[in-house]
PDB file of C-alpha atoms in Angstrom:
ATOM      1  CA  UNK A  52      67.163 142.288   9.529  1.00 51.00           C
ATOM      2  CA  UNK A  53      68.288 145.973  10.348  1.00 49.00           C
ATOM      3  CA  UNK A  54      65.988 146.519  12.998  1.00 52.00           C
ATOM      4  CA  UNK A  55      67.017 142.994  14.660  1.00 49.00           C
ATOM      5  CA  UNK A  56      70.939 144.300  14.176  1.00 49.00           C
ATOM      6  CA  UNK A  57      69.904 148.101  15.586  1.00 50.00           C
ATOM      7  CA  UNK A  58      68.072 146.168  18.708  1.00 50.00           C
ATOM      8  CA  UNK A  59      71.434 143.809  19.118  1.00 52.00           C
ATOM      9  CA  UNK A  60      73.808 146.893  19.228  1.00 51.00           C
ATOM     10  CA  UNK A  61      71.242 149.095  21.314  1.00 54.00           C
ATOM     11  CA  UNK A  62      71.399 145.961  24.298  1.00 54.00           C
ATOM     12  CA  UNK A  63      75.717 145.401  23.364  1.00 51.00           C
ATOM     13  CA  UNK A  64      75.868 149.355  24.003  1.00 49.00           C
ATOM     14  CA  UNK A  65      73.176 149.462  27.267  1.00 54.00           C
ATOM     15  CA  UNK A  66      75.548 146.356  28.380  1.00 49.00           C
ATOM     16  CA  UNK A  67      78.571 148.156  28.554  1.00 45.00           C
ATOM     17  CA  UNK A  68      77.465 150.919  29.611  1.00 47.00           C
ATOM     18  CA  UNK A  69      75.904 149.854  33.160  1.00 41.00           C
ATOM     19  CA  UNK A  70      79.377 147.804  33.342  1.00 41.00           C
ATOM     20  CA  UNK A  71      81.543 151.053  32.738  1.00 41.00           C
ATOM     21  CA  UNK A  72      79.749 153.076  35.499  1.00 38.00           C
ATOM     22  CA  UNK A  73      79.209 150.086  37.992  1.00 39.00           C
ATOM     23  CA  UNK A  74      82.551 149.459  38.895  1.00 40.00           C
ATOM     24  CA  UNK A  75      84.314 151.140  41.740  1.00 40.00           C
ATOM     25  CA  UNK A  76      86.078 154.422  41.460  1.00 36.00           C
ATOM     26  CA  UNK A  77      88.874 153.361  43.681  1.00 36.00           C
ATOM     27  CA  UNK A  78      90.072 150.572  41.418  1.00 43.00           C
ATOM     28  CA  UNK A  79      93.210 151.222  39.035  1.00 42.00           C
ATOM     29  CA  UNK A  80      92.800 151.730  35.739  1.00 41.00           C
ATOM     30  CA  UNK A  81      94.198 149.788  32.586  1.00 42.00           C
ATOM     31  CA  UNK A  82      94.496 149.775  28.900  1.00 42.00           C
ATOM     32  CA  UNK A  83      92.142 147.865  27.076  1.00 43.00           C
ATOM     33  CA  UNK A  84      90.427 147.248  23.578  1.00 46.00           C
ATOM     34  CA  UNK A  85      86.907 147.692  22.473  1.00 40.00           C
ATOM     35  CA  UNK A  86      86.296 145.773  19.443  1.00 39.00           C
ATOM     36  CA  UNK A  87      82.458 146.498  17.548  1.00 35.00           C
ATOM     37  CA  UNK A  88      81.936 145.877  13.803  1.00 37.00           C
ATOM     38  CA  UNK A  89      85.738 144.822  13.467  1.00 36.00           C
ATOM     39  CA  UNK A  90      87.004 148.026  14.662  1.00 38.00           C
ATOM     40  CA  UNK A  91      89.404 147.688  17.610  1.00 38.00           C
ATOM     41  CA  UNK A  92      89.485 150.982  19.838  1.00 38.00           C
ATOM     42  CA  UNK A  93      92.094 151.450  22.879  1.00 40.00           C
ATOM     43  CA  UNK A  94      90.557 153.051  25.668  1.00 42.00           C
ATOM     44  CA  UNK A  95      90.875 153.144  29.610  1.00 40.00           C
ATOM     45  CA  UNK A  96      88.590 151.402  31.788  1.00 44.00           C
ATOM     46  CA  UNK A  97      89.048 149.990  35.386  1.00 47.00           C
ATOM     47  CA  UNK A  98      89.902 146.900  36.675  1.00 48.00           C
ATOM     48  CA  UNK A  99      87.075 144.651  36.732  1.00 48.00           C
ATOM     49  CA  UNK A 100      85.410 143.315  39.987  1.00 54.00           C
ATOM     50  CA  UNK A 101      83.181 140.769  38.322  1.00 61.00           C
ATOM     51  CA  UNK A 102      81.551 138.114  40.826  1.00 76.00           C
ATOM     52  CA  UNK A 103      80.871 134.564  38.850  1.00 84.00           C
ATOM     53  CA  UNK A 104      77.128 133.778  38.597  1.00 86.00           C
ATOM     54  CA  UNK A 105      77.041 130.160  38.936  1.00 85.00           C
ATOM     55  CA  UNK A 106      73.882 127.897  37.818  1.00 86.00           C
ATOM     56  CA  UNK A 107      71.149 126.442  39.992  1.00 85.00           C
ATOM     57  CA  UNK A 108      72.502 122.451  40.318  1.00 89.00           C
ATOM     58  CA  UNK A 109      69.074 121.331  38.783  1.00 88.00           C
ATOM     59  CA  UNK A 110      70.249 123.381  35.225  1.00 90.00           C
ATOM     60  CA  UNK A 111      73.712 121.315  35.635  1.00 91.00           C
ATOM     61  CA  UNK A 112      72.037 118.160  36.003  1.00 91.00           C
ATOM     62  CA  UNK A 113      69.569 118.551  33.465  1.00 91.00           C
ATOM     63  CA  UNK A 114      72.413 118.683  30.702  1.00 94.00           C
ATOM     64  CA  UNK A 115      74.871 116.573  32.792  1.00 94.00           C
ATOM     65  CA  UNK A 116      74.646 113.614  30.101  1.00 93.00           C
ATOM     66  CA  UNK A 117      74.146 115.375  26.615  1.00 93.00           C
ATOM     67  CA  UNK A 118      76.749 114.707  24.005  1.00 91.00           C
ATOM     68  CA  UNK A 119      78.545 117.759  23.041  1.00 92.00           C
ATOM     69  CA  UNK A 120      81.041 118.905  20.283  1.00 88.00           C
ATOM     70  CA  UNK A 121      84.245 118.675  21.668  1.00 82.00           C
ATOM     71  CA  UNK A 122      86.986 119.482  18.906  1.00 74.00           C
ATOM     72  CA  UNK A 123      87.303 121.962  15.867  1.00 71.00           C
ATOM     73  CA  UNK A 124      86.430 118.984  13.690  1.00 72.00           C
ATOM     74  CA  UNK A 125      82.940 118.580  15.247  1.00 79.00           C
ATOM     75  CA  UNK A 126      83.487 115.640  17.280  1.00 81.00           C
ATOM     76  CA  UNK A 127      80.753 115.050  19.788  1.00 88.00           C
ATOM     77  CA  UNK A 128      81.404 112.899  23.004  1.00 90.00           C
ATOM     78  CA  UNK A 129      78.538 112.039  25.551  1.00 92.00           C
ATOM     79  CA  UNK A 130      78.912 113.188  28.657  1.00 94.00           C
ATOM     80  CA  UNK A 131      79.213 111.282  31.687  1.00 94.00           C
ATOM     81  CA  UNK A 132      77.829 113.390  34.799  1.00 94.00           C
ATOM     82  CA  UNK A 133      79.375 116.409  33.288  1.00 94.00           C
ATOM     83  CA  UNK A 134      82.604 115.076  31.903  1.00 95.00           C
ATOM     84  CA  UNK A 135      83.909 113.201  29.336  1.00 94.00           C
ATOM     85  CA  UNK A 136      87.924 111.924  28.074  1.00 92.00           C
ATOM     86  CA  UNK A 137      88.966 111.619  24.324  1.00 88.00           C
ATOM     87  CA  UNK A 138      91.696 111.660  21.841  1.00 83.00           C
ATOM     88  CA  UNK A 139      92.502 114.235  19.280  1.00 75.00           C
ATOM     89  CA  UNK A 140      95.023 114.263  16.536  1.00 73.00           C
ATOM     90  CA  UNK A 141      97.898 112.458  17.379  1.00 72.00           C
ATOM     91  CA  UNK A 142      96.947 110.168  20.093  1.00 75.00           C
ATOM     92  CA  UNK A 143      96.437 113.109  22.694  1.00 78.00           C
ATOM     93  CA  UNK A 144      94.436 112.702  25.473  1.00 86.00           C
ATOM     94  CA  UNK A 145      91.969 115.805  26.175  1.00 88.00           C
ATOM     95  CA  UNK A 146      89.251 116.494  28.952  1.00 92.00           C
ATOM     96  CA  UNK A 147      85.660 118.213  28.142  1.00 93.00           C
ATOM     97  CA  UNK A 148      83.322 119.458  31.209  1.00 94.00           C
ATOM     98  CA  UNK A 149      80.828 121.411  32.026  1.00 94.00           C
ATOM     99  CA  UNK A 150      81.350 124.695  33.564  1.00 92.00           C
ATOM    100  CA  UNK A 151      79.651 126.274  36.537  1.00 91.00           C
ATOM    101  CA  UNK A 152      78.068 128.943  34.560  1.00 92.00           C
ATOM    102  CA  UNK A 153      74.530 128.082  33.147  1.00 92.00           C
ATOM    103  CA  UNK A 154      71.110 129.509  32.140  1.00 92.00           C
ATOM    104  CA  UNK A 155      67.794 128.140  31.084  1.00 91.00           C
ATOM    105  CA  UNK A 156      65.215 129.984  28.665  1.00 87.00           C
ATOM    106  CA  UNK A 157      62.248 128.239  27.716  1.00 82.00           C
ATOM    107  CA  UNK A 158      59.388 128.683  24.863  1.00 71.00           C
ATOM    108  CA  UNK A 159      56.248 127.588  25.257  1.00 69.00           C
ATOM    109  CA  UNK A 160      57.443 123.881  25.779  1.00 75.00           C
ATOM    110  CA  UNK A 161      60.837 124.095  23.935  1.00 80.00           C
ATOM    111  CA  UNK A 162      63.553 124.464  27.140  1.00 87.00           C
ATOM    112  CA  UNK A 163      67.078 125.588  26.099  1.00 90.00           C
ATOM    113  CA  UNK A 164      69.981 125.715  28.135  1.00 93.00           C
ATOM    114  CA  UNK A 165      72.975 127.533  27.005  1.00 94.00           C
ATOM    115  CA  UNK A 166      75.877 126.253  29.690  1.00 94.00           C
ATOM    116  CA  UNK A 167      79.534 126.709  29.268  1.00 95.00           C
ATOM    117  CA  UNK A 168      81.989 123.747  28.247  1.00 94.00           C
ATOM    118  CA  UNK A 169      85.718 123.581  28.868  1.00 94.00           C
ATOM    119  CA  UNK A 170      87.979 121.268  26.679  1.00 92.00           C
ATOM    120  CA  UNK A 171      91.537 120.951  27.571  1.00 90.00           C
ATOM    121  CA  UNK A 172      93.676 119.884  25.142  1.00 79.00           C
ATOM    122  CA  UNK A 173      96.969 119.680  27.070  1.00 73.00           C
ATOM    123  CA  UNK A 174      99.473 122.591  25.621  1.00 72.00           C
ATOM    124  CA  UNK A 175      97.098 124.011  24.281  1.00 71.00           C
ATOM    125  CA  UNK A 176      94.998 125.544  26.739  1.00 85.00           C
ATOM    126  CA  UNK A 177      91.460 125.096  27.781  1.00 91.00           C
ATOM    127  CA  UNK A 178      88.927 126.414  25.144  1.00 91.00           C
ATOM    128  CA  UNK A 179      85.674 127.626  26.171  1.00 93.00           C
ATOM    129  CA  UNK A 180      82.842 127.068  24.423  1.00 94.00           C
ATOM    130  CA  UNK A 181      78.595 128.046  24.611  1.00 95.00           C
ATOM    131  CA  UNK A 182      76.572 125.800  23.786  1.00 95.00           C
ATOM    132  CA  UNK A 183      73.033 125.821  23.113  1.00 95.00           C
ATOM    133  CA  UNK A 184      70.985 122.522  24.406  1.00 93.00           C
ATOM    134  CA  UNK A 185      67.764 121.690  23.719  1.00 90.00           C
ATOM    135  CA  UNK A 186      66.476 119.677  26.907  1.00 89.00           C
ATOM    136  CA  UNK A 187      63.439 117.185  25.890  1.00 86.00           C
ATOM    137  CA  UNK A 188      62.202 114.419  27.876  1.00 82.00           C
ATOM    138  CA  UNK A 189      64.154 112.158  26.318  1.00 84.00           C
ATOM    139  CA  UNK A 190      67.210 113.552  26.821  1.00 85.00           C
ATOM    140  CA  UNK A 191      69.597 116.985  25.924  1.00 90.00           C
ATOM    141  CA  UNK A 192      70.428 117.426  22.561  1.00 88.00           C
ATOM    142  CA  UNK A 193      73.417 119.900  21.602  1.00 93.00           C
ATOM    143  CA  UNK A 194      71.595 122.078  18.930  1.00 92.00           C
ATOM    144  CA  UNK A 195      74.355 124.849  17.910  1.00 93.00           C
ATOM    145  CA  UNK A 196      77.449 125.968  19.499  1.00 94.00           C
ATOM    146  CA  UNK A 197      80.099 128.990  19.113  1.00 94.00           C
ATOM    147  CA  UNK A 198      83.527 130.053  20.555  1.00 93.00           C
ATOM    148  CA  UNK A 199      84.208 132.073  23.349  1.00 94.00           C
ATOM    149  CA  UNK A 200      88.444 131.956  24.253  1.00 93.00           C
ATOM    150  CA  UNK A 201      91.278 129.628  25.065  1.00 92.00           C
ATOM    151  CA  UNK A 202      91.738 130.196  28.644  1.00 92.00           C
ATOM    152  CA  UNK A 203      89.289 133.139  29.786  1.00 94.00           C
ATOM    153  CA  UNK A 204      86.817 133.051  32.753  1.00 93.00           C
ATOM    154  CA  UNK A 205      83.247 133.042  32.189  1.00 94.00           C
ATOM    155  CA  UNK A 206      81.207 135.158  34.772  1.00 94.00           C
ATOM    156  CA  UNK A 207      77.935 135.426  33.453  1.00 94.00           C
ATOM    157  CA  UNK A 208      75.087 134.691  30.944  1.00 94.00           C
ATOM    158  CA  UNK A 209      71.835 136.561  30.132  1.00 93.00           C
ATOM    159  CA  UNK A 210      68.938 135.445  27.891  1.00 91.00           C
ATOM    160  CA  UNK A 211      67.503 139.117  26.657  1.00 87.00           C
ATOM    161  CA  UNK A 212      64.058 138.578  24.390  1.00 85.00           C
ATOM    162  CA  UNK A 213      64.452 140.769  20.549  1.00 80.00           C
ATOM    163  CA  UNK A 214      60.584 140.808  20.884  1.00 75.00           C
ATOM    164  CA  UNK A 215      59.881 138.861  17.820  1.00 71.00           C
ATOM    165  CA  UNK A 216      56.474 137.787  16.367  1.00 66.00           C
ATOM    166  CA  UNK A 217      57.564 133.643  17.105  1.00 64.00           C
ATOM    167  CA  UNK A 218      59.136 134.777  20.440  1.00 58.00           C
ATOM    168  CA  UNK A 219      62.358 132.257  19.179  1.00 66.00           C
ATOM    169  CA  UNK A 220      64.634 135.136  18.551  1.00 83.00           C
ATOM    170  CA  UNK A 221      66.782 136.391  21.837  1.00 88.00           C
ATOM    171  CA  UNK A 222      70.315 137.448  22.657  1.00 91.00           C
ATOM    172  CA  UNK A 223      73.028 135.276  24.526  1.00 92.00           C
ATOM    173  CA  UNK A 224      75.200 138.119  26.577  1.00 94.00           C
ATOM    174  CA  UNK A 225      78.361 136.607  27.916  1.00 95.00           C
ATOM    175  CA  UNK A 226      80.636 138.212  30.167  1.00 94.00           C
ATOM    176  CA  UNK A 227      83.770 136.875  30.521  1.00 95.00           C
ATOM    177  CA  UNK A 228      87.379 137.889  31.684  1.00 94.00           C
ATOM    178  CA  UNK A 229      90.096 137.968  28.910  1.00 94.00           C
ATOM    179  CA  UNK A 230      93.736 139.165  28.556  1.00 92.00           C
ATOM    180  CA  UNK A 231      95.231 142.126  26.829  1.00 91.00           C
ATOM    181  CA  UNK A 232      95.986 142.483  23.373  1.00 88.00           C
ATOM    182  CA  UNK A 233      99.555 140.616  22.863  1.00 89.00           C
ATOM    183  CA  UNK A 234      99.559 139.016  26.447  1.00 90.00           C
ATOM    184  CA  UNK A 235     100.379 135.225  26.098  1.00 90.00           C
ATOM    185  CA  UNK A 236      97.524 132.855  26.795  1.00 87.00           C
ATOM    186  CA  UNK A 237      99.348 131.320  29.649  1.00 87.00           C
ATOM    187  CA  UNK A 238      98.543 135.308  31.475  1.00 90.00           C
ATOM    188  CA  UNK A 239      95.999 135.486  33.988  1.00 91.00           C
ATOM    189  CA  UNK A 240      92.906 137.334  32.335  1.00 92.00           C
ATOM    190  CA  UNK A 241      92.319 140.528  33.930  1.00 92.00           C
ATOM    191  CA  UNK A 242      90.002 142.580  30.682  1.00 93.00           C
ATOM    192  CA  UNK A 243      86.096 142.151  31.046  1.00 94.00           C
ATOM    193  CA  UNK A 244      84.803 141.414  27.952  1.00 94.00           C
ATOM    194  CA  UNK A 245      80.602 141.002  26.649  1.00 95.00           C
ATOM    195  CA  UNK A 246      80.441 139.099  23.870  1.00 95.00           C
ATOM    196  CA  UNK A 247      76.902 139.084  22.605  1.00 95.00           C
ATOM    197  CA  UNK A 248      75.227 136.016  20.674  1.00 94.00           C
ATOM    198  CA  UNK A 249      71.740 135.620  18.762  1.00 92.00           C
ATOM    199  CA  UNK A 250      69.645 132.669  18.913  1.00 91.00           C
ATOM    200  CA  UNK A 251      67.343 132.763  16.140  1.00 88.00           C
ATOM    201  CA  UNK A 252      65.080 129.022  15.848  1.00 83.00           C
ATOM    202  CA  UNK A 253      67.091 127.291  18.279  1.00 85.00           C
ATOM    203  CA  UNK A 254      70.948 128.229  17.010  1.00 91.00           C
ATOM    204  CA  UNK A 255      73.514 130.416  17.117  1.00 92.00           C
ATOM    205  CA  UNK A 256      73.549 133.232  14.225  1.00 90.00           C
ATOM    206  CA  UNK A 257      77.101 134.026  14.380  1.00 87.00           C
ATOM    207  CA  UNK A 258      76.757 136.847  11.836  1.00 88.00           C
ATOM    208  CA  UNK A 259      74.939 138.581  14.199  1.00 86.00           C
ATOM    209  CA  UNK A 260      77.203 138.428  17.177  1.00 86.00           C
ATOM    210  CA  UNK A 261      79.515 141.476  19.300  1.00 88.00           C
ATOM    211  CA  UNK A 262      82.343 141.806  21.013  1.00 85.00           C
ATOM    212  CA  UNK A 263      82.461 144.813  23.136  1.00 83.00           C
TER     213      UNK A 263
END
């Protein structure tokens, strides 16, 4: 359990790090926080110039139709060619999709895709959610899925192996663009965030995640 935490924090720390010296030195700085372990640390870093890796089409199509959780109370709607209409409380009418950003990581025969999905839910914004898919033959099945922001842009997602005996333990690294501390949700997000994720048997173990 340590050793898998010191690993997860060695990758969160080699993460930021490449992204702190990559970016350009002509770009302005700004304020923003660094949150690991609960701590939340102000520091300067520069504006980020983050290019969105989008997913090969077949990844997108192979997950086009799964059913997917779609509200805090663990509703799951099927997807119809990547999108899907429901109601929540009250009668309100909300939108899920698929977003553009999407990975695949397979072992042995077990494929997983973890793929972003967006559910708008009017005033409230549009939360973002990972979710992890197993993809059999006979269809995608959502298998776990965690939070990521209401309103931020995902750029990225990496599958890093932990080296584990079963090979079934990796990290999902998520880059994303968020807002500052205090800025209202309506703000265009401007702070690059990771937020790191570990997949241990096929699911999320949120205890185990960062937010750097």
């Amino acid at each position: 359990m340590k050793k898998i935490i010191i690993v997860i924090v060695l990758i969160a720390l080699g993460v930021w790090g490449y992204t702190a010296f990559s970016k350009k030195s002509s770009e302005p700085t700004t304020p923003t926080d660094t949150t690991i372990g609960g701590a939340i640390i102000e520091e300067e870093t520069k504006t980020p110039v983050v290019e969105t890796v989008k997913a090969d089409p077949k990844v997108i199509d192979s997950i086009k139709n799964a059913s997917v959780t779609a509200s805090e109370d663990g509703k799951k709607v099927a997807l119809v060619n990547g999108k899907a209409e429901f109601s929540v409380e009250g009668g309100v009418k909300a939108t899920v999709s698929l977003g553009e950003v999407a990975i695949e990581k397979m072992f042995g025969s077990r494929k997983d895709v973890l793929a972003v999905v967006n559910v708008n839910q009017g005033e409230k914004g549009t939360l973002q959610y990972l979710v992890l898919i197993d993809v059999k033959a006979s269809g995608a099945v959502e298998k776990s899925i965690v939070f990521l922001g209401t309103n931020v842009e995902v750029k990225s997602i990496v599958a890093t192996d932990l080296g584990s005996k079963t090979g079934e333990e990796y990290v999902a690294v998520v880059t994303v663009l968020d807002r500052k501390a205090g800025e209202a949700v309506t703000a265009k997000p401007t702070v690059q965030k990771t937020l790191i994720f570990t997949v241990e048997k096929g699911v999320f173990n949120i205890e185990k995640s960062i937010s750097i």
